[in-house]
Short mmCIF file of C-alpha atoms in Angstrom, two decimals:
data_model
loop_
_atom_site.label_atom_id
_atom_site.label_comp_id
_atom_site.label_asym_id
_atom_site.label_seq_id
_atom_site.Cartn_x
_atom_site.Cartn_y
_atom_site.Cartn_z
CA MET A 1 -108.84 89.11 -25.68
CA PRO A 2 -105.64 91.14 -25.17
CA ASP A 3 -102.36 89.28 -24.66
CA SER A 4 -101.59 89.01 -20.91
CA SER A 5 -98.43 86.89 -21.08
CA ASP A 6 -96.40 89.67 -19.44
CA ARG A 7 -98.78 89.98 -16.53
CA PRO A 8 -98.08 88.06 -13.27
CA GLN A 9 -99.56 84.57 -13.09
CA GLU A 10 -101.23 83.11 -10.01
CA TYR A 11 -97.91 81.62 -8.79
CA ASP A 12 -95.80 84.69 -9.50
CA ALA A 13 -94.63 86.90 -6.65
CA VAL A 14 -95.03 90.65 -6.60
CA LEU A 15 -91.87 92.21 -5.25
CA GLY A 16 -91.99 94.91 -2.62
CA GLY A 17 -93.98 93.32 0.18
CA HIS A 18 -96.81 95.59 1.35
CA THR A 19 -95.33 98.74 -0.14
CA PRO A 20 -97.67 100.11 -2.84
CA ILE A 21 -96.30 99.84 -6.35
CA PRO A 22 -95.33 103.33 -7.57
CA GLU A 23 -97.51 104.62 -10.37
CA GLY A 24 -96.07 103.80 -13.77
CA ARG A 25 -93.84 100.97 -12.51
CA ALA A 26 -94.25 97.40 -13.81
CA ILE A 27 -95.01 94.41 -11.62
CA LEU A 28 -92.06 92.02 -11.85
CA GLY A 29 -93.35 88.48 -12.43
CA GLY A 30 -92.68 85.46 -14.61
CA ILE A 31 -89.12 84.36 -15.26
CA GLU A 32 -87.80 87.87 -14.59
CA GLY A 33 -89.33 87.77 -11.13
CA VAL A 34 -87.64 84.42 -10.46
CA LYS A 35 -84.29 85.81 -11.62
CA SER A 36 -84.70 88.84 -9.38
CA ARG A 37 -85.40 86.71 -6.30
CA LEU A 38 -82.48 84.41 -7.10
CA ALA A 39 -80.28 87.51 -6.93
CA SER A 40 -81.60 88.35 -3.47
CA ALA A 41 -79.23 88.35 -0.49
CA ILE A 42 -81.93 86.51 1.48
CA GLU A 43 -81.45 82.74 1.36
CA GLU A 44 -85.16 81.95 1.86
CA GLN A 45 -86.11 84.05 -1.15
CA ARG A 46 -83.60 82.23 -3.36
CA ILE A 47 -84.91 78.84 -2.22
CA ALA A 48 -88.52 79.87 -2.87
CA ALA A 49 -87.58 81.14 -6.32
CA LEU A 50 -85.92 77.83 -7.20
CA SER A 51 -89.12 75.96 -6.44
CA GLU A 52 -90.86 77.98 -9.15
CA SER A 53 -88.05 78.01 -11.73
CA LEU A 54 -88.92 74.73 -13.41
CA LYS A 55 -92.31 76.16 -14.42
CA TYR A 56 -90.48 78.25 -17.00
CA GLY A 57 -89.05 75.59 -19.30
CA ASP A 58 -85.42 75.58 -20.37
CA ALA A 59 -84.80 79.08 -19.02
CA GLY A 60 -85.94 78.01 -15.57
CA LEU A 61 -83.97 74.78 -15.77
CA ASP A 62 -80.81 76.78 -16.49
CA LEU A 63 -81.45 78.83 -13.36
CA VAL A 64 -81.73 75.67 -11.22
CA ILE A 65 -78.52 74.25 -12.70
CA GLY A 66 -76.76 77.57 -12.06
CA ALA A 67 -77.88 77.44 -8.42
CA LEU A 68 -75.71 74.36 -7.91
CA GLN A 69 -72.89 76.89 -7.55
CA ASP A 70 -74.71 79.09 -5.02
CA GLU A 71 -72.75 80.25 -1.97
CA SER A 72 -75.50 78.84 0.29
CA ILE A 73 -75.40 75.11 0.97
CA GLN A 74 -79.18 75.06 1.45
CA VAL A 75 -79.76 76.70 -1.93
CA GLU A 76 -77.36 74.22 -3.54
CA LYS A 77 -79.14 71.32 -1.86
CA THR A 78 -82.56 72.57 -3.02
CA ALA A 79 -81.29 72.84 -6.59
CA TYR A 80 -79.78 69.36 -6.45
CA LEU A 81 -82.96 67.76 -5.09
CA LEU A 82 -85.10 69.49 -7.73
CA LEU A 83 -82.86 68.16 -10.50
CA ARG A 84 -82.73 64.68 -8.98
CA GLU A 85 -86.53 64.60 -8.71
CA ARG A 86 -86.82 65.69 -12.32
CA ALA A 87 -84.42 62.95 -13.42
CA VAL A 88 -86.46 60.32 -11.55
CA THR A 89 -89.69 61.66 -13.10
CA GLU A 90 -88.14 61.37 -16.57
CA LEU A 91 -86.75 57.89 -15.92
CA GLY A 92 -89.34 56.21 -18.14
CA ARG A 93 -88.42 58.38 -21.11
CA SER A 94 -85.31 60.09 -22.42
CA ALA A 95 -84.11 62.36 -19.61
CA ASP A 96 -83.11 65.92 -20.39
CA PRO A 97 -79.38 65.82 -21.31
CA LYS A 98 -78.77 69.01 -19.34
CA VAL A 99 -80.20 67.45 -16.20
CA LYS A 100 -78.18 64.27 -16.65
CA GLN A 101 -74.97 66.21 -17.25
CA ALA A 102 -75.53 68.53 -14.28
CA LEU A 103 -76.16 65.62 -11.89
CA LYS A 104 -73.19 63.70 -13.24
CA ALA A 105 -70.84 66.65 -12.73
CA TYR A 106 -72.16 67.62 -9.31
CA ASN A 107 -71.03 66.14 -5.98
CA PRO A 108 -73.90 66.08 -3.45
CA TRP A 109 -72.02 64.42 -0.57
CA ASP A 110 -71.61 67.70 1.31
CA PHE A 111 -75.30 67.27 2.19
CA CYS A 112 -74.97 63.66 3.34
CA GLU A 113 -76.81 62.88 6.58
CA CYS A 114 -78.17 59.89 8.45
CA LEU A 115 -81.45 58.84 6.84
CA SER A 116 -82.38 55.92 9.09
CA ILE A 117 -81.06 53.50 11.70
CA LEU A 118 -81.58 49.73 11.70
CA GLY A 119 -81.24 47.89 15.00
CA GLY A 120 -81.57 44.36 16.28
CA HIS A 121 -78.05 42.95 16.24
CA THR A 122 -76.12 42.15 19.40
CA ASN A 123 -72.35 42.23 19.93
CA GLY A 124 -71.71 44.33 16.84
CA ILE A 125 -72.11 44.19 13.06
CA LYS A 126 -69.14 42.66 11.24
CA SER A 127 -70.25 42.53 7.60
CA LEU A 128 -72.65 44.04 5.04
CA ALA A 129 -73.71 43.28 1.46
CA ILE A 130 -76.20 44.93 -0.90
CA SER A 131 -78.02 43.05 -3.67
CA PRO A 132 -77.31 43.98 -7.31
CA ASP A 133 -80.76 45.57 -7.67
CA GLY A 134 -80.23 47.71 -4.56
CA GLN A 135 -83.40 46.41 -2.90
CA THR A 136 -81.94 44.10 -0.25
CA LEU A 137 -79.36 44.53 2.50
CA VAL A 138 -77.76 41.58 4.31
CA SER A 139 -75.95 42.14 7.60
CA GLY A 140 -73.78 39.78 9.61
CA GLY A 141 -73.57 40.03 13.37
CA TYR A 142 -73.01 37.75 16.32
CA ARG A 143 -74.26 34.30 15.22
CA THR A 144 -76.96 35.81 13.01
CA LEU A 145 -77.64 37.00 9.49
CA LYS A 146 -80.37 39.55 8.90
CA ILE A 147 -82.07 40.32 5.59
CA TRP A 148 -83.55 43.82 5.22
CA ASN A 149 -85.67 45.65 2.69
CA LEU A 150 -83.24 48.47 1.99
CA GLN A 151 -85.94 50.78 0.66
CA THR A 152 -88.24 50.57 3.70
CA GLY A 153 -85.90 49.41 6.46
CA GLU A 154 -88.16 46.42 7.12
CA LEU A 155 -86.47 43.37 8.66
CA LYS A 156 -87.47 40.44 6.45
CA LYS A 157 -85.56 37.50 7.95
CA THR A 158 -83.21 36.63 10.80
CA MET A 159 -81.19 33.41 10.44
CA SER A 160 -79.09 31.63 13.04
CA ALA A 161 -75.96 31.47 10.96
CA HIS A 162 -72.64 30.60 12.62
CA LEU A 163 -71.20 29.62 15.99
CA SER A 164 -69.68 33.05 16.43
CA HIS A 165 -69.66 36.28 14.41
CA VAL A 166 -70.52 36.37 10.73
CA TYR A 167 -67.25 37.98 9.66
CA ALA A 168 -67.98 38.13 5.95
CA VAL A 169 -71.02 38.15 3.69
CA ALA A 170 -71.58 38.45 -0.07
CA ILE A 171 -74.52 38.26 -2.47
CA SER A 172 -74.33 36.41 -5.78
CA PRO A 173 -74.46 38.48 -9.00
CA ASP A 174 -77.87 37.02 -9.86
CA GLY A 175 -79.20 38.20 -6.49
CA GLN A 176 -80.45 34.74 -5.50
CA ALA A 177 -77.86 33.52 -3.01
CA ILE A 178 -76.15 34.78 0.13
CA VAL A 179 -72.71 33.46 1.04
CA SER A 180 -71.61 33.90 4.66
CA GLY A 181 -68.30 33.21 6.36
CA GLY A 182 -67.84 32.42 10.02
CA TYR A 183 -65.89 30.08 12.24
CA LYS A 184 -64.39 27.29 10.07
CA ASN A 185 -67.06 27.25 7.35
CA LEU A 186 -68.90 28.91 4.49
CA LYS A 187 -72.68 28.76 4.20
CA THR A 188 -75.02 29.49 1.30
CA TRP A 189 -78.57 30.72 1.76
CA ASN A 190 -81.62 31.45 -0.35
CA ILE A 191 -82.01 35.23 -0.19
CA GLU A 192 -85.80 35.13 -0.57
CA THR A 193 -86.63 32.47 2.00
CA GLY A 194 -83.59 32.55 4.28
CA GLU A 195 -83.26 28.79 3.85
CA LEU A 196 -79.80 27.31 4.51
CA LYS A 197 -78.68 25.49 1.36
CA LYS A 198 -75.15 24.28 1.93
CA VAL A 199 -72.29 24.25 4.44
CA ARG A 200 -68.64 23.94 3.41
CA ASN A 201 -65.73 23.62 5.81
CA HIS A 202 -63.00 26.23 5.51
CA ILE A 203 -60.22 23.84 6.58
CA SER A 204 -59.24 25.70 9.75
CA GLY A 205 -59.97 28.90 11.57
CA LYS A 206 -62.48 31.61 10.77
CA VAL A 207 -63.38 33.13 7.42
CA ASN A 208 -62.53 36.84 7.47
CA ALA A 209 -63.23 37.88 3.89
CA LEU A 210 -65.35 37.02 0.84
CA ALA A 211 -65.58 38.30 -2.71
CA ILE A 212 -67.63 37.06 -5.67
CA ASP A 213 -66.52 37.31 -9.28
CA ARG A 214 -69.16 39.17 -11.29
CA ASN A 215 -68.03 37.38 -14.47
CA ARG A 216 -69.21 33.88 -15.22
CA GLY A 217 -66.74 31.23 -16.35
CA LYS A 218 -67.04 28.45 -18.85
CA GLU A 219 -69.74 26.81 -16.76
CA PRO A 220 -72.70 29.21 -17.08
CA ASP A 221 -74.35 28.08 -13.83
CA TRP A 222 -71.22 28.57 -11.74
CA GLN A 223 -70.39 31.65 -9.74
CA THR A 224 -66.90 31.97 -8.32
CA ILE A 225 -66.29 32.79 -4.66
CA PHE A 226 -62.97 33.92 -3.17
CA SER A 227 -62.33 33.62 0.56
CA GLY A 228 -59.53 34.30 3.00
CA GLY A 229 -59.12 33.74 6.69
CA ILE A 230 -57.06 33.09 9.74
CA ASP A 231 -55.39 30.00 8.26
CA LYS A 232 -53.42 32.28 5.82
CA ASN A 233 -54.92 30.59 2.75
CA THR A 234 -56.82 32.15 -0.12
CA TYR A 235 -59.51 29.82 -1.46
CA ILE A 236 -61.49 29.71 -4.68
CA TRP A 237 -64.89 28.02 -4.58
CA PHE A 238 -67.68 27.56 -7.06
CA LEU A 239 -71.36 28.03 -6.37
CA ASP A 240 -73.78 26.15 -8.61
CA SER A 241 -76.88 28.30 -8.33
CA LYS A 242 -79.18 25.64 -9.74
CA PHE A 243 -78.34 22.93 -7.23
CA TRP A 244 -76.85 25.14 -4.53
CA ARG A 245 -73.66 23.12 -4.51
CA THR A 246 -70.34 24.55 -3.44
CA GLY A 247 -66.97 22.99 -4.02
CA LEU A 248 -63.32 23.87 -3.53
CA ARG A 249 -61.52 24.65 -6.76
CA SER A 250 -58.15 25.79 -5.53
CA CYS A 251 -56.26 27.30 -2.62
CA HIS A 252 -52.95 29.06 -2.17
CA ASN A 253 -50.82 30.11 0.76
CA LYS A 254 -48.33 32.94 0.41
CA HIS A 255 -49.18 35.18 3.33
CA SER A 256 -47.39 34.58 6.63
CA GLN A 257 -50.34 35.69 8.80
CA ALA A 258 -54.14 35.81 8.67
CA ILE A 259 -55.91 37.23 5.61
CA ASN A 260 -58.38 40.01 6.46
CA ALA A 261 -59.57 41.17 3.03
CA VAL A 262 -59.93 39.93 -0.55
CA ALA A 263 -61.07 41.75 -3.69
CA ILE A 264 -61.45 40.71 -7.33
CA SER A 265 -60.98 43.07 -10.27
CA PRO A 266 -64.04 43.83 -12.44
CA ASP A 267 -62.66 41.72 -15.30
CA GLY A 268 -62.15 38.75 -12.96
CA LYS A 269 -58.46 38.42 -13.81
CA THR A 270 -56.76 39.86 -10.73
CA LEU A 271 -57.30 38.74 -7.15
CA VAL A 272 -56.01 40.92 -4.31
CA SER A 273 -55.52 39.82 -0.70
CA GLY A 274 -54.57 41.84 2.39
CA SER A 275 -53.11 40.36 5.56
CA ASP A 276 -52.03 40.80 9.15
CA ASP A 277 -48.50 40.42 7.75
CA LYS A 278 -48.87 44.07 6.52
CA THR A 279 -48.67 43.08 2.84
CA ILE A 280 -51.02 43.12 -0.13
CA LYS A 281 -50.62 40.34 -2.70
CA LEU A 282 -51.83 40.44 -6.28
CA TRP A 283 -52.57 37.29 -8.28
CA ASN A 284 -53.22 36.79 -11.95
CA ILE A 285 -56.02 34.21 -11.94
CA VAL A 286 -55.97 31.91 -14.97
CA THR A 287 -59.21 29.97 -15.37
CA GLY A 288 -59.74 26.51 -16.75
CA SER A 289 -62.88 24.45 -17.16
CA MET A 290 -62.58 22.90 -13.69
CA PHE A 291 -59.73 24.70 -11.95
CA TYR A 292 -57.82 27.92 -11.39
CA ASN A 293 -54.10 28.42 -11.75
CA TRP A 294 -52.30 30.98 -9.61
CA ASN A 295 -49.66 33.27 -11.04
CA ALA A 296 -48.22 35.73 -8.54
CA ILE A 297 -47.95 39.26 -9.92
CA ARG A 298 -46.43 41.13 -7.00
CA THR A 299 -46.38 41.85 -3.30
CA ILE A 300 -47.17 45.43 -2.26
CA THR A 301 -45.68 46.80 0.93
CA GLY A 302 -46.06 50.16 2.63
CA HIS A 303 -48.52 49.73 5.48
CA LEU A 304 -46.98 49.64 8.95
CA GLU A 305 -49.69 47.42 10.47
CA ALA A 306 -52.24 44.84 9.32
CA VAL A 307 -54.15 45.42 6.09
CA LYS A 308 -57.82 45.34 7.11
CA ALA A 309 -59.79 46.34 4.00
CA LEU A 310 -59.52 46.44 0.20
CA ALA A 311 -61.57 47.88 -2.67
CA ILE A 312 -60.98 48.08 -6.45
CA SER A 313 -62.42 50.86 -8.61
CA PRO A 314 -65.09 49.96 -11.20
CA ASP A 315 -62.66 50.59 -14.07
CA GLY A 316 -60.09 48.25 -12.52
CA GLN A 317 -57.41 50.93 -12.38
CA ILE A 318 -57.24 51.83 -8.68
CA LEU A 319 -56.77 49.74 -5.53
CA VAL A 320 -57.61 51.20 -2.11
CA SER A 321 -56.39 49.65 1.14
CA GLY A 322 -57.26 50.42 4.75
CA SER A 323 -54.98 49.47 7.60
CA ALA A 324 -54.60 49.17 11.36
CA ASP A 325 -51.89 51.83 10.98
CA ASN A 326 -54.81 54.34 10.70
CA THR A 327 -54.11 55.12 7.04
CA ILE A 328 -55.72 54.58 3.67
CA LYS A 329 -53.42 54.03 0.72
CA ILE A 330 -54.32 54.46 -2.94
CA TRP A 331 -52.44 52.31 -5.45
CA GLN A 332 -52.25 51.86 -9.20
CA LEU A 333 -53.52 48.30 -9.55
CA ALA A 334 -51.59 47.46 -12.72
CA THR A 335 -48.19 48.55 -11.41
CA GLY A 336 -48.50 48.60 -7.61
CA GLU A 337 -47.39 52.26 -7.59
CA LEU A 338 -48.43 54.19 -4.48
CA LEU A 339 -50.51 57.20 -5.57
CA GLY A 340 -51.33 58.65 -2.18
CA THR A 341 -51.78 58.14 1.56
CA LEU A 342 -54.76 59.50 3.50
CA GLU A 343 -54.15 60.08 7.20
CA GLU A 344 -57.32 61.66 8.60
CA HIS A 345 -58.45 58.65 10.67
CA THR A 346 -57.08 58.33 14.21
CA LYS A 347 -57.62 54.57 14.62
CA SER A 348 -57.69 51.44 12.47
CA VAL A 349 -59.41 51.72 9.06
CA ASN A 350 -61.59 48.61 9.00
CA ALA A 351 -63.66 49.10 5.85
CA VAL A 352 -63.46 50.85 2.47
CA ALA A 353 -65.78 51.01 -0.53
CA ILE A 354 -65.78 52.83 -3.87
CA SER A 355 -68.87 54.31 -5.52
CA PRO A 356 -70.18 52.78 -8.77
CA ASP A 357 -69.03 55.82 -10.77
CA GLY A 358 -65.53 55.56 -9.30
CA LYS A 359 -65.54 59.14 -8.01
CA ILE A 360 -66.14 58.67 -4.29
CA MET A 361 -64.46 56.47 -1.69
CA ILE A 362 -65.95 55.67 1.73
CA SER A 363 -63.99 54.59 4.80
CA GLY A 364 -65.08 53.34 8.22
CA SER A 365 -62.82 53.27 11.25
CA SER A 366 -62.44 52.21 14.86
CA ASP A 367 -62.38 55.96 15.60
CA LYS A 368 -66.22 55.80 15.11
CA SER A 369 -66.15 57.99 12.01
CA LEU A 370 -67.33 57.46 8.45
CA LYS A 371 -65.40 59.55 5.93
CA ILE A 372 -66.27 60.46 2.35
CA TRP A 373 -63.36 61.14 0.00
CA ARG A 374 -62.88 62.27 -3.58
CA LEU A 375 -60.96 59.32 -4.98
CA ALA A 376 -59.13 61.15 -7.78
CA THR A 377 -57.59 63.78 -5.49
CA GLY A 378 -57.77 62.30 -1.99
CA GLU A 379 -59.77 65.32 -0.85
CA LEU A 380 -61.81 64.71 2.31
CA ILE A 381 -65.38 65.79 1.53
CA LYS A 382 -67.19 65.01 4.76
CA THR A 383 -66.81 63.24 8.12
CA LEU A 384 -69.86 61.64 9.73
CA LYS A 385 -69.70 60.87 13.45
CA GLU A 386 -73.00 59.43 14.59
CA HIS A 387 -71.87 55.90 15.51
CA THR A 388 -70.94 55.46 19.19
CA LYS A 389 -68.43 52.66 18.58
CA GLY A 390 -66.08 51.63 15.79
CA ILE A 391 -67.30 51.00 12.23
CA ASN A 392 -66.56 47.51 10.88
CA ALA A 393 -68.31 47.49 7.49
CA VAL A 394 -69.42 49.89 4.75
CA ALA A 395 -71.27 49.48 1.46
CA ILE A 396 -72.72 51.70 -1.28
CA THR A 397 -75.92 51.04 -3.22
CA PRO A 398 -75.63 50.31 -6.98
CA ASP A 399 -77.14 53.71 -7.83
CA GLY A 400 -74.47 55.41 -5.69
CA ARG A 401 -77.01 57.37 -3.65
CA THR A 402 -76.98 55.57 -0.30
CA ILE A 403 -74.11 54.62 2.00
CA VAL A 404 -74.59 51.88 4.59
CA SER A 405 -72.39 51.48 7.66
CA GLY A 406 -72.31 48.74 10.29
CA SER A 407 -70.83 49.29 13.74
CA ALA A 408 -69.81 47.66 16.98
CA ASP A 409 -72.57 49.78 18.53
CA ASN A 410 -75.08 47.21 17.12
CA THR A 411 -76.59 49.64 14.61
CA ILE A 412 -76.69 49.91 10.86
CA LYS A 413 -76.96 53.47 9.57
CA LEU A 414 -78.14 54.53 6.14
CA TRP A 415 -76.71 57.80 4.82
CA GLY A 416 -77.65 59.98 1.88
CA VAL A 417 -79.23 63.24 0.75
CA SER A 418 -82.85 63.88 1.65
#
């Protein structure tokens, strides 16, 4: 049988529409046909060609990767989704290094859109947390906690939680426990059953902020919780996951007004607190077998109004703060040096989060907008304006693909590329 590898296959296109092929001219198919259509000025033809490119091995893969730089956003998006799907397909085996590198270098957030909306809260959402495996979302609203399947949007549990709003929520590193903060107390819950396990008084006033150290201490069953609130104190608690006990380890008072945000560095050595007194305080936390010692590192000033939100980059190098002065400030954590100020929001910045790869920063504001920034440069990538009231909480999934926002409009919105 004669070799027909140069002849068009069943999925190849014949260029020229209905015009008869001139005698003596070749039919352009195979990889050359794909290349020709990718050079077309017609966007739809380039998109259709991309869908066929991966049938042609490494040569076709190179064409898809090259299309990430196409002048058309829709062509770029198609190329990105094809590569992402290929990476997921190859997840069980060694993924193609070219695919991994292309996805790592590419920023897809220009295509970010609202994927779904979760409702059911009343009087606004104040807090959000995502489980370490990315499967579960916990939201805090007026008197209630809700547990969601993040993949399907299914509401799994609703718990009557606090006397007023649930101002802060966190999930333990092992994914078993929820810690919630409300008026005058902390509560711990079983994340699977929604069962209330323990209540601990927070001395006075409401709990505004929670953070959990991802590093375990000398006691392997203990997980360390940091809290701050209206009483100006920063507290350190332990959570014994086996017996669901919580206990106060230490507290410290150096702020002159309420604490709105706390964050712990990835190595567990530096605690950061932000306050209504417009300052950020950094603490070197020295651990012992049963206690913590506090060594003040520095006080950072620069915001003109209350500090409302804090986030630390995964490498522990960068601190981001959001303020009621409508700005976001980026600091060098080790030195307290101000690296930049972002001024695109028009009202208070209530929430900030940094992606797991440290490249992207998310901010939510009372101006109803969610903004996506390039952390290294401060470049604003995209503004999303689908909430009808201010945004109080933001979170990013561990795989970095989905953003979650909670608003005073009673909705939770999930954002990503689809």
